[in-house]
Short mmCIF file of C-alpha atoms in Angstrom, two decimals:
data_model
loop_
_atom_site.label_atom_id
_atom_site.label_comp_id
_atom_site.label_asym_id
_atom_site.label_seq_id
_atom_site.Cartn_x
_atom_site.Cartn_y
_atom_site.Cartn_z
CA THR E 12 -0.02 -0.03 0.00
CA ALA E 13 1.39 3.38 -0.95
CA ALA E 14 1.30 6.10 1.68
CA THR E 15 2.08 9.77 1.46
CA VAL E 16 4.17 11.39 4.21
CA ARG E 17 4.43 15.17 3.94
CA ALA E 18 6.52 17.39 6.18
CA THR E 19 6.82 21.14 6.34
CA ALA E 20 10.04 22.71 7.59
CA SER E 21 9.97 26.23 8.98
CA ALA E 22 12.18 28.41 11.16
CA GLU E 23 10.74 31.32 13.05
CA GLY E 24 7.56 31.10 10.97
CA ALA E 25 9.30 31.15 7.55
CA ALA E 26 9.43 28.18 5.14
CA VAL E 27 12.82 26.51 4.94
CA ALA E 28 13.62 25.82 1.29
CA GLY E 29 16.49 23.66 0.01
CA ALA E 30 17.08 21.72 3.25
CA ARG E 31 17.78 18.00 3.27
CA ALA E 32 14.87 16.08 4.83
CA VAL E 33 15.26 12.39 5.73
CA LEU E 34 12.35 10.04 6.19
CA TYR E 35 12.90 7.42 8.91
CA ALA E 36 10.54 4.50 9.66
CA ARG E 37 10.07 1.86 12.30
CA PRO E 38 7.41 -0.81 12.77
CA THR E 39 4.88 0.26 15.41
CA GLY E 40 5.93 -0.96 18.83
CA THR E 41 9.65 -1.13 18.05
CA THR E 42 12.44 1.30 19.00
CA SER E 43 14.92 1.21 16.09
CA TRP E 44 14.62 3.81 13.28
CA SER E 45 15.85 3.20 9.73
CA ALA E 46 16.38 5.80 6.96
CA VAL E 47 13.90 5.14 4.14
CA SER E 48 14.55 8.01 1.73
CA SER E 49 15.54 11.62 1.54
CA ALA E 50 14.28 14.76 -0.29
CA THR E 51 15.07 18.44 -0.56
CA THR E 52 12.42 20.81 0.80
CA ALA E 53 10.60 22.91 -1.77
CA ALA E 54 10.20 26.65 -1.80
CA ASP E 55 7.23 26.37 0.56
CA GLY E 56 9.30 24.19 2.99
CA THR E 57 7.57 20.91 2.14
CA ALA E 58 9.11 17.53 1.49
CA THR E 59 6.90 14.67 0.29
CA PHE E 60 7.66 10.98 0.51
CA SER E 61 5.72 7.93 -0.83
CA PRO E 62 6.79 4.84 1.11
CA THR E 63 5.22 1.44 0.58
CA VAL E 64 3.51 0.32 3.75
CA THR E 65 2.78 -3.31 4.59
CA SER E 66 2.07 -2.95 8.32
CA GLY E 67 1.64 -0.31 10.99
CA THR E 68 4.60 2.00 10.77
CA GLU E 69 5.78 5.09 12.57
CA TYR E 70 7.47 7.76 10.44
CA LYS E 71 9.78 10.52 11.46
CA VAL E 72 11.10 13.24 9.19
CA ALA E 73 14.31 14.94 10.24
CA VAL E 74 15.35 18.17 8.65
CA ALA E 75 19.03 19.14 8.93
CA GLY E 76 19.95 22.26 10.82
CA ALA E 77 22.17 25.05 9.45
CA TRP E 78 24.05 28.01 10.89
CA ASP E 79 20.83 30.01 10.93
CA ARG E 80 18.40 27.39 12.25
CA VAL E 81 18.19 24.34 14.51
CA GLY E 82 17.37 20.97 12.99
CA GLY E 83 14.18 19.21 14.03
CA SER E 84 11.99 16.18 13.52
CA GLY E 85 8.41 14.96 14.09
CA THR E 86 6.75 11.55 14.32
CA ASP E 87 3.46 10.16 13.08
CA VAL E 88 1.90 6.68 12.96
CA THR E 89 0.12 5.02 10.07
CA LYS E 90 -2.02 1.86 10.05
CA VAL E 91 -2.61 -0.39 7.07
CA LYS E 92 -6.18 -1.42 6.27
CA THR E 93 -6.70 -5.12 5.86
CA VAL E 94 -8.06 -6.29 2.49
CA ILE E 95 -10.21 -9.38 2.74
CA ALA E 96 -10.65 -11.89 -0.08
CA THR E 97 -13.23 -14.63 0.40
CA LYS E 98 -13.92 -17.88 -1.39
CA LEU E 99 -17.29 -19.52 -0.70
CA SER E 100 -17.87 -23.15 -1.67
CA ALA E 101 -21.46 -22.24 -2.64
CA SER E 102 -23.80 -19.31 -2.20
CA ALA E 103 -26.92 -21.46 -2.65
CA VAL E 104 -27.23 -24.82 -0.92
CA LYS E 105 -29.78 -27.37 0.20
CA SER E 106 -30.59 -27.52 3.93
CA GLY E 107 -27.95 -29.46 5.83
CA THR E 108 -25.17 -28.91 3.27
CA THR E 109 -21.84 -27.83 4.69
CA VAL E 110 -20.49 -24.53 3.34
CA THR E 111 -16.77 -23.79 3.41
CA LEU E 112 -15.52 -20.21 3.58
CA GLY E 113 -11.87 -19.49 2.73
CA VAL E 114 -10.50 -16.12 3.88
CA ALA E 115 -7.23 -14.56 2.74
CA LEU E 116 -5.98 -11.34 4.37
CA SER E 117 -3.65 -8.81 2.86
CA PRO E 118 -1.28 -7.84 4.22
CA LYS E 119 -0.58 -11.32 5.63
CA VAL E 120 -0.45 -10.92 9.41
CA ALA E 121 -0.08 -14.16 11.38
CA GLY E 122 -2.33 -14.10 14.42
CA GLN E 123 -4.77 -11.49 13.15
CA GLU E 124 -8.19 -12.40 14.58
CA VAL E 125 -10.89 -13.15 11.99
CA ARG E 126 -14.54 -13.53 12.98
CA ARG E 127 -17.44 -15.08 11.04
CA GLN E 128 -20.59 -13.16 11.96
CA ILE E 129 -24.26 -13.36 11.07
CA TRP E 130 -26.78 -10.51 10.82
CA ARG E 131 -29.77 -10.95 13.16
CA THR E 132 -32.66 -8.52 12.87
CA GLY E 133 -33.09 -6.71 16.16
CA THR E 134 -29.70 -7.73 17.45
CA GLY E 135 -27.20 -6.76 14.73
CA TRP E 136 -23.98 -8.63 13.99
CA VAL E 137 -23.41 -11.73 16.12
CA THR E 138 -20.09 -13.60 16.15
CA LEU E 139 -20.52 -17.30 15.33
CA ASP E 140 -16.87 -18.34 15.15
CA LYS E 141 -13.43 -16.75 15.43
CA LYS E 142 -9.97 -17.94 14.40
CA LEU E 143 -6.45 -16.55 14.04
CA ALA E 144 -4.88 -16.12 10.66
CA ASP E 145 -1.95 -18.41 9.93
CA ALA E 146 1.47 -17.22 8.65
CA THR E 147 0.05 -16.94 5.12
CA GLY E 148 -2.82 -14.69 6.32
CA LYS E 149 -5.43 -17.39 5.74
CA VAL E 150 -8.33 -18.82 7.72
CA SER E 151 -11.05 -21.33 6.82
CA PHE E 152 -14.50 -21.77 8.30
CA SER E 153 -17.06 -24.54 7.76
CA PHE E 154 -20.72 -24.31 8.72
CA THR E 155 -23.96 -26.11 8.00
CA PRO E 156 -27.10 -23.94 7.72
CA THR E 157 -30.39 -25.83 8.08
CA THR E 158 -33.25 -23.33 8.07
CA ARG E 159 -34.56 -22.47 4.60
CA LYS E 160 -33.88 -18.77 4.10
CA THR E 161 -31.19 -16.31 2.92
CA TYR E 162 -28.53 -15.65 5.52
CA THR E 163 -26.36 -12.53 5.56
CA TYR E 164 -22.89 -13.22 6.94
CA ARG E 165 -19.75 -11.15 7.18
CA VAL E 166 -16.07 -11.71 7.78
CA TYR E 167 -14.59 -9.25 10.25
CA ALA E 168 -10.78 -8.97 10.37
CA VAL E 169 -10.16 -7.37 13.78
CA GLY E 170 -7.75 -4.44 13.88
CA SER E 171 -4.65 -4.11 16.06
CA ALA E 172 -1.96 -1.57 16.84
CA THR E 173 -0.58 -2.00 13.31
CA ILE E 174 -3.59 -3.00 11.22
CA THR E 175 -6.96 -1.28 10.72
CA GLY E 176 -9.82 -3.82 10.92
CA THR E 177 -12.33 -4.19 8.12
CA THR E 178 -15.30 -6.29 7.05
CA THR E 179 -16.81 -7.89 3.96
CA SER E 180 -20.22 -9.47 3.75
CA PHE E 181 -21.82 -12.25 1.74
CA LYS E 182 -25.10 -14.18 1.52
CA VAL E 183 -25.94 -17.85 1.53
CA THR E 184 -29.39 -19.00 0.37
CA VAL E 185 -30.68 -22.26 1.81
CA SER E 186 -33.46 -24.24 0.05
#
């Protein structure tokens, strides 16, 4: 996922043009910073970076000081939104037929909690099952609906300190 990190350098209220700005990154929850890229500030004092983000990352931009100004830096945190791909064995089944739901998460985060939920009128979303994604970001659920009707389900990938949670829904019709 591409992100945009924009920093503005100023000294005593005036834009700092032509200064070297360095983008540093570290995974959320860690302590070691690594230089990612550098840029020269524009006439308005801005420097823009476009790092590729695969998990929650903290960014810091440091702008070099000079004889007429002190250097400085600032930090911000970004989260990556999970993308959910689902593969349903069938969306229309006879009563008592087992349905298999394959879930693939991107980015692949081992241990990310994934919930299979059903919509119940008057109650809302109810969790029926939950599992943790494996190292490949995958989870599989099997279930056997018996009542003849159309069910609305969703997959909910729960967020964390580094990943923003998301959902996707699907229907299964039982005859």
